Amino acid sequence: MSAQSHPTLCQVVNEVVETTSVFDIHTHLFDPAFGSLVSWGIDDLLTYHYLIAEAFRCSTEPAEVFWSLDKSQQADWIWQHLFLERSPISEACRGVLTTLRLLGIDARKRDLPTLRKHFAKWTPESYTDHILQIANVRKVCMTNLPFDDQERPYWEKGFTRHPSFVAALRLDPLLLEWEKTAGQLHGWGYDVRADLSGQTLGEVRRFLGDWALKMDSQYCMVSLPPEWRFPENTVTNRLLQEAILPFGRDHGQAFAMMIGVRRGVNPELRMAGDSLAPADVPSVEALCAAYPKNKFICTMLARENQHALCVAARKFRNLHIFGCWWFLNNPSLIEEITRMRIELLGLGVTPQHSDCRVMDQLAYKWSHSRPILAKVLSEKYSDLSDTGWHVTRAEIERDVHQLLGGGFEAFIKH
Ligand code: HDL
Ligand code: ZN
């Protein structure tokens, strides 16, 4: 019989990974209803902060010259430095070109004004559905900040939600800038005090309940610095222990921690100026042990933390780890980390999220990650076959659905 009628294990795995739709559990994308907050198109792709950082390395011009340009001029500058004057070989550069290829746009002329014309025919709504279809993404989790003056009015006014976009309640200002945020909450009618006295912690729980309901949030989340420790007597940990975790336990909201960012190590790069440092996995383990009725989701930014985080997840069934985050979202590290996770955790992990900021990036980030996941899975299923255990296509489909967001949905379900 022809090879087609007997596809190899590798062919089946590749096909299943390519055709299984994804729940992208952490992004910075917005439902098209958020209008001007939605980033999409070639100029937003080129001014992604990953590319700004890379382009700055190719120029000696003062940073303020770049920041004085408008978005289109910034995109021209980045295109010139990273795509025309040198081969666009980095992962973030490759991503722009993968996106154009998947959109059927021929970039061989390398002419940015011509490329721009391809985007003119779309609206944010039609483009969103087109990209979701190209990327084979069924659900996108946003990052939603009640504290953001641009975003909050949309939630307060209410809007018709796109069926593929869900919300996550982001709490960095509350947990990391309490003094300032207490004033904001007080202004919104919550009886909170900077010193956490009086009704403060109960009122923070009321705030969380109000916004989790308003957003229908899937989980609460925070990005923590590498210095975060638990236990430790800090305002962050008091808010966590006496407001966020009791709220999460009572309302079935898992708590996501993204740990290891050092914000603004180079302020002149603005959003592109963040870096990383190894964080403390024992603190994550102590939190999971102290709060067995809470569900924790975690990703860490330092490559050095990945193995210990896998072991922590082996110890605590209320800990679900995810993603090759930010500086780890590169083929060499995705393969290393995914292989380690499957060897240590089997299928009880969410190998990837996109962290997209620009709608178009869904196409390239998943196009780049899927083959790596398929390669690792093919190896592992082949190792299984060597033992005499042969998986069926249906079992591969079940497993891949779990890895591409199905397992996460089951974990956060309350
Ligand atoms: O804090 C976060 O969620 C990070 O993902 C940052 O937003 C970071 O700027 C980023 O976009 N990483 O991919
Ligand atoms: Zn993010």
XYZ file of C-alpha atoms and ligand atoms in Angstrom:
428
model
C 0.000 0.000 0.000
C 1.209 3.550 -0.713
C 3.010 5.495 1.996
C 0.019 7.885 1.987
C -2.287 5.173 3.319
C 0.279 4.363 6.001
C 1.595 7.738 7.152
C 4.562 7.504 9.486
C 4.162 8.315 13.169
C 6.019 11.558 12.535
C 3.655 12.517 9.701
C 0.609 11.836 11.892
C 2.031 13.864 14.793
C 2.934 16.775 12.525
C -0.519 16.765 10.966
C -2.301 16.576 14.323
C -0.199 19.386 15.824
C -0.776 21.545 12.754
C -4.540 20.947 12.671
C -5.346 21.112 16.405
C -6.657 24.568 17.309
C -4.976 26.438 20.157
C -6.163 28.174 23.295
C -3.470 30.853 23.633
C -3.475 31.319 27.395
C -1.483 34.567 27.698
C -1.347 37.435 25.211
C -1.510 41.237 25.186
C -3.999 41.229 22.342
C -7.371 42.922 22.542
C -10.842 41.917 21.417
C -11.522 44.027 18.279
C -14.188 45.857 20.333
C -11.302 47.678 22.076
C -10.837 49.800 18.928
C -7.690 51.909 19.121
C -6.107 49.533 21.656
C -5.912 46.805 19.007
C -2.445 46.461 17.423
C -2.271 44.964 13.921
C -0.574 45.420 10.531
C 2.977 45.828 9.288
C 3.899 48.994 11.192
C 2.784 47.521 14.518
C 4.652 44.307 13.637
C 7.864 46.231 12.930
C 7.645 48.453 16.037
C 7.236 45.421 18.383
C 9.480 46.123 21.352
C 11.593 43.015 20.675
C 12.588 44.591 17.298
C 13.140 48.041 18.789
C 15.742 46.562 21.147
C 17.445 44.743 18.257
C 17.403 47.788 15.963
C 18.883 50.079 18.648
C 21.944 47.810 18.643
C 22.529 48.647 14.977
C 22.606 52.425 15.427
C 24.569 55.011 17.380
C 21.820 57.634 17.040
C 20.515 59.041 20.338
C 17.391 57.197 21.512
C 15.320 60.367 21.502
C 15.782 60.638 17.726
C 13.943 57.311 17.338
C 11.274 58.198 19.902
C 10.592 61.506 18.114
C 9.543 59.613 14.970
C 5.914 58.605 14.349
C 5.044 54.890 14.129
C 5.416 54.701 10.355
C 8.812 56.431 10.482
C 9.904 54.107 13.330
C 8.872 51.127 11.192
C 10.859 52.520 8.243
C 13.903 52.931 10.531
C 13.637 49.369 11.857
C 13.042 47.935 8.375
C 16.135 49.749 7.130
C 18.395 48.634 10.004
C 17.208 45.061 10.530
C 15.889 43.962 7.135
C 17.711 45.958 4.434
C 21.160 46.641 5.873
C 21.541 43.139 7.345
C 19.810 39.764 7.005
C 16.664 39.552 9.194
C 17.874 36.357 10.787
C 16.799 36.843 14.431
C 13.610 35.096 15.683
C 11.677 38.378 15.936
C 12.737 39.446 12.415
C 11.963 36.002 11.011
C 8.537 36.316 12.617
C 7.654 39.380 10.558
C 8.568 37.545 7.353
C 6.722 34.370 8.371
C 3.639 36.501 8.999
C 3.879 38.077 5.539
C 4.324 34.633 3.959
C 1.287 33.237 5.817
C -0.714 36.270 4.674
C 0.301 35.481 1.080
C 2.291 38.717 0.796
C 5.469 38.555 -1.319
C 8.229 40.425 0.542
C 10.934 39.707 -2.043
C 10.790 43.286 -3.361
C 11.595 44.322 0.202
C 9.629 47.503 -0.424
C 7.836 48.551 2.780
C 5.423 51.062 1.165
C 4.206 48.291 -1.158
C 3.837 45.890 1.752
C 1.730 48.430 3.609
C -0.805 48.458 0.778
C -1.721 44.810 1.546
C -3.032 45.797 4.966
C -5.171 48.706 3.804
C -8.081 46.477 2.784
C -8.705 45.082 6.272
C -10.671 46.324 9.276
C -9.578 45.254 12.795
C -12.638 42.951 12.996
C -12.181 41.224 9.613
C -8.427 41.004 10.117
C -8.845 39.440 13.554
C -10.977 36.615 12.198
C -8.584 36.141 9.268
C -5.561 35.855 11.561
C -7.340 33.520 14.021
C -8.147 31.271 11.077
C -4.596 31.356 9.621
C -3.055 30.725 13.046
C -5.650 28.039 13.912
C -6.247 29.679 17.294
C -9.676 29.055 18.828
C -9.339 31.178 21.948
C -7.100 34.059 23.007
C -6.620 35.159 26.615
C -6.021 38.897 26.936
C -4.179 40.749 29.706
C -6.688 43.128 31.240
C -5.910 46.018 33.554
C -8.744 47.824 35.389
C -6.055 50.338 36.402
C -5.365 51.363 32.797
C -7.142 54.635 31.976
C -7.431 53.711 28.281
C -8.799 50.191 28.830
C -11.084 50.748 31.855
C -13.747 52.838 30.011
C -14.427 49.966 27.596
C -15.291 47.661 30.520
C -17.329 50.336 32.300
C -19.342 51.140 29.144
C -19.677 47.463 28.216
C -19.258 46.009 24.736
C -20.251 43.001 22.636
C -17.488 40.483 23.149
C -15.777 38.579 20.339
C -16.424 34.870 21.011
C -12.715 33.981 20.767
C -11.395 36.491 23.319
C -11.384 35.886 27.061
C -10.012 38.044 29.868
C -7.395 37.690 32.601
C -7.332 40.123 35.522
C -3.837 41.643 35.694
C -2.871 42.860 39.172
C 0.696 44.231 38.923
C -0.296 47.801 40.017
C -2.178 46.413 43.021
C 0.505 43.985 44.141
C 3.628 45.954 43.211
C 2.556 49.621 43.531
C 0.053 49.441 46.383
C 0.599 52.997 47.717
C -0.370 54.542 44.348
C -3.066 51.973 43.530
C -4.724 52.333 46.965
C -5.512 55.919 45.995
C -7.060 54.767 42.725
C -9.241 52.141 44.467
C -10.285 54.669 47.121
C -11.341 57.047 44.360
C -13.508 54.278 42.910
C -15.338 53.880 46.239
C -13.385 51.061 47.897
C -12.605 51.841 51.574
C -8.894 51.013 51.380
C -5.908 52.530 53.159
C -2.255 52.558 52.130
C -1.318 50.946 55.463
C -3.741 48.043 54.799
C -5.651 48.926 58.019
C -9.429 48.997 58.595
C -11.557 47.305 55.943
C -8.783 47.423 53.323
C -8.256 43.724 52.661
C -11.979 42.991 52.535
C -12.441 45.914 50.175
C -9.645 44.601 47.912
C -11.515 41.289 47.798
C -14.661 43.224 46.817
C -12.711 45.014 44.071
C -11.422 41.683 42.753
C -14.942 40.233 42.772
C -16.372 43.259 40.960
C -13.777 43.117 38.174
C -13.582 39.357 37.834
C -17.336 39.449 37.282
C -17.211 42.437 34.919
C -14.496 40.823 32.793
C -15.548 37.220 33.308
C -11.843 36.714 34.010
C -10.354 33.253 33.479
C -7.669 33.796 36.125
C -5.840 36.557 38.019
C -2.203 37.266 37.208
C 0.919 39.188 38.131
C 4.455 39.588 36.834
C 6.831 39.347 39.813
C 10.457 40.514 40.006
C 13.238 37.939 40.562
C 13.612 39.236 44.160
C 10.112 38.053 45.130
C 10.243 35.660 48.057
C 7.633 33.739 49.990
C 7.201 33.696 52.890
C 8.362 37.246 53.552
C 6.627 40.064 55.405
C 5.879 42.454 52.551
C 2.835 44.422 51.385
C 2.805 42.308 48.212
C 2.588 39.082 50.213
C -0.017 40.448 52.643
C -2.253 41.446 49.728
C -1.608 38.032 48.176
C -2.338 36.046 51.355
C -5.245 38.099 52.737
C -6.984 39.248 49.589
C -6.042 37.586 46.316
C -5.703 33.971 47.442
C -8.855 33.914 49.632
C -10.715 35.539 46.722
C -9.256 33.016 44.281
C -10.148 30.053 46.471
C -13.724 31.264 47.050
C -14.338 32.295 43.442
C -12.402 29.575 41.625
C -9.866 32.027 40.169
C -6.440 30.469 39.598
C -3.482 32.762 40.254
C -0.824 33.142 37.540
C 2.696 34.250 38.428
C 5.149 35.276 35.715
C 8.429 35.623 37.580
C 11.845 37.045 36.765
C 11.439 40.400 35.014
C 13.787 43.245 35.845
C 11.855 46.261 34.595
C 13.651 49.191 32.921
C 17.284 48.070 33.103
C 17.774 50.403 30.156
C 15.107 53.124 30.496
C 15.958 54.735 27.155
C 14.530 51.657 25.426
C 11.193 52.226 27.232
C 9.065 49.011 26.963
C 12.006 47.327 25.231
C 14.256 48.045 28.221
C 13.318 45.145 30.497
C 15.647 42.288 31.326
C 15.638 39.212 33.520
C 17.306 37.446 36.425
C 16.975 33.981 37.978
C 14.088 33.852 40.446
C 13.391 31.692 43.506
C 11.551 28.409 42.835
C 11.404 27.444 46.552
C 9.149 30.501 47.045
C 6.713 29.099 44.481
C 6.815 25.718 46.223
C 6.217 27.353 49.643
C 3.176 29.210 48.266
C 1.708 26.045 46.701
C 2.280 24.154 49.968
C 0.755 26.909 52.119
C -2.351 27.241 49.925
C -3.333 23.729 48.752
C -6.890 24.889 47.952
C -5.627 27.512 45.503
C -4.615 26.824 41.909
C -1.340 28.347 40.722
C -0.121 28.896 37.182
C 3.526 29.803 36.700
C 6.144 30.625 34.137
C 9.653 31.900 34.778
C 11.795 34.059 32.572
C 15.271 32.692 33.303
C 16.467 29.560 31.488
C 18.241 28.630 34.734
C 14.894 28.258 36.540
C 13.226 25.869 34.109
C 14.366 22.505 35.487
C 13.581 23.374 39.127
C 10.171 24.724 38.067
C 9.420 21.386 36.388
C 10.337 19.577 39.616
C 8.148 21.986 41.622
C 5.225 21.109 39.341
C 5.902 17.417 40.019
C 5.565 18.103 43.746
C 2.373 20.190 43.652
C -0.712 19.208 41.658
C -2.079 22.709 42.297
C 0.759 24.126 40.176
C 0.455 24.229 36.374
C 3.466 25.560 34.477
C 3.336 27.106 31.030
C 5.060 28.815 28.144
C 8.495 29.584 26.817
C 8.177 33.176 27.874
C 9.684 36.244 26.113
C 13.482 35.701 25.951
C 12.852 31.922 26.015
C 10.526 32.018 23.008
C 13.259 30.971 20.570
C 13.488 27.633 18.741
C 16.588 26.338 20.527
C 15.166 27.032 23.998
C 11.590 25.982 23.159
C 12.902 22.575 22.101
C 15.125 22.178 25.190
C 12.415 23.259 27.638
C 9.561 21.332 25.975
C 11.579 18.107 25.899
C 12.508 18.520 29.602
C 8.886 19.249 30.580
C 7.417 16.241 28.760
C 10.078 13.975 30.211
C 9.334 15.234 33.748
C 5.624 16.098 33.581
C 4.211 14.079 30.691
C 1.237 15.982 29.330
C 0.458 17.973 32.510
C 1.899 21.219 31.195
C 1.042 23.954 28.707
C 4.228 24.105 26.606
C 3.606 27.422 24.922
C 1.756 30.703 24.919
C 2.423 33.485 22.426
C 2.559 36.668 24.525
C 1.518 38.422 21.305
C 1.046 42.178 21.359
C 0.200 42.494 17.653
C -2.694 40.448 16.216
C -0.640 39.301 13.207
C 1.953 37.714 15.515
C -0.473 34.887 16.308
C 0.283 33.563 12.819
C 4.049 33.438 13.184
C 4.413 32.579 16.861
C 2.283 29.459 16.503
C 3.737 28.630 13.072
C 7.197 28.653 14.674
C 6.240 26.707 17.825
C 4.065 23.932 16.401
C 6.836 22.107 14.464
C 9.052 22.105 17.563
C 6.300 20.598 19.703
C 5.634 18.061 16.936
C 9.328 17.137 16.768
C 9.565 16.515 20.506
C 6.267 14.614 20.617
C 7.270 12.428 17.653
C 10.461 11.483 19.458
C 8.606 10.676 22.656
C 5.903 8.625 20.911
C 8.634 6.814 19.016
C 10.364 6.010 22.313
C 6.997 4.672 23.485
C 6.682 2.505 20.389
C 10.085 1.023 21.135
C 8.600 -0.338 24.359
C 5.808 -1.980 22.368
C 3.232 0.675 23.360
C 1.699 2.114 20.156
C -0.487 5.233 20.408
C -3.469 5.632 18.099
C -4.214 8.769 16.095
C -7.146 9.466 18.415
C -4.808 9.303 21.415
C -2.358 11.673 19.731
C -5.258 14.077 19.021
C -6.367 13.817 22.666
C -2.825 14.521 23.915
C -2.170 17.425 21.559
C -5.500 19.082 22.411
C -4.474 18.862 26.050
C -1.072 20.445 25.388
C -2.483 23.228 23.214
C -4.734 24.661 25.918
C -7.200 21.858 26.688
C -5.273 20.803 29.790
C -5.125 24.413 30.968
C -8.881 24.787 30.557
C -9.390 21.670 32.688
C -6.937 22.973 35.321
C -8.558 26.400 35.775
C -12.125 25.066 35.605
C -14.028 25.801 38.803
O 4.642 41.110 31.766
C 4.345 40.440 30.766
O 3.226 39.906 30.559
C 5.422 40.319 29.701
O 4.983 39.408 28.713
C 5.665 41.699 29.117
O 4.417 42.194 28.656
C 6.690 41.772 28.022
O 6.818 43.134 27.653
C 6.327 40.994 26.786
O 5.585 41.467 25.962
N 6.907 39.813 26.661
O 6.663 39.027 25.601
Zn 3.021 39.005 28.710
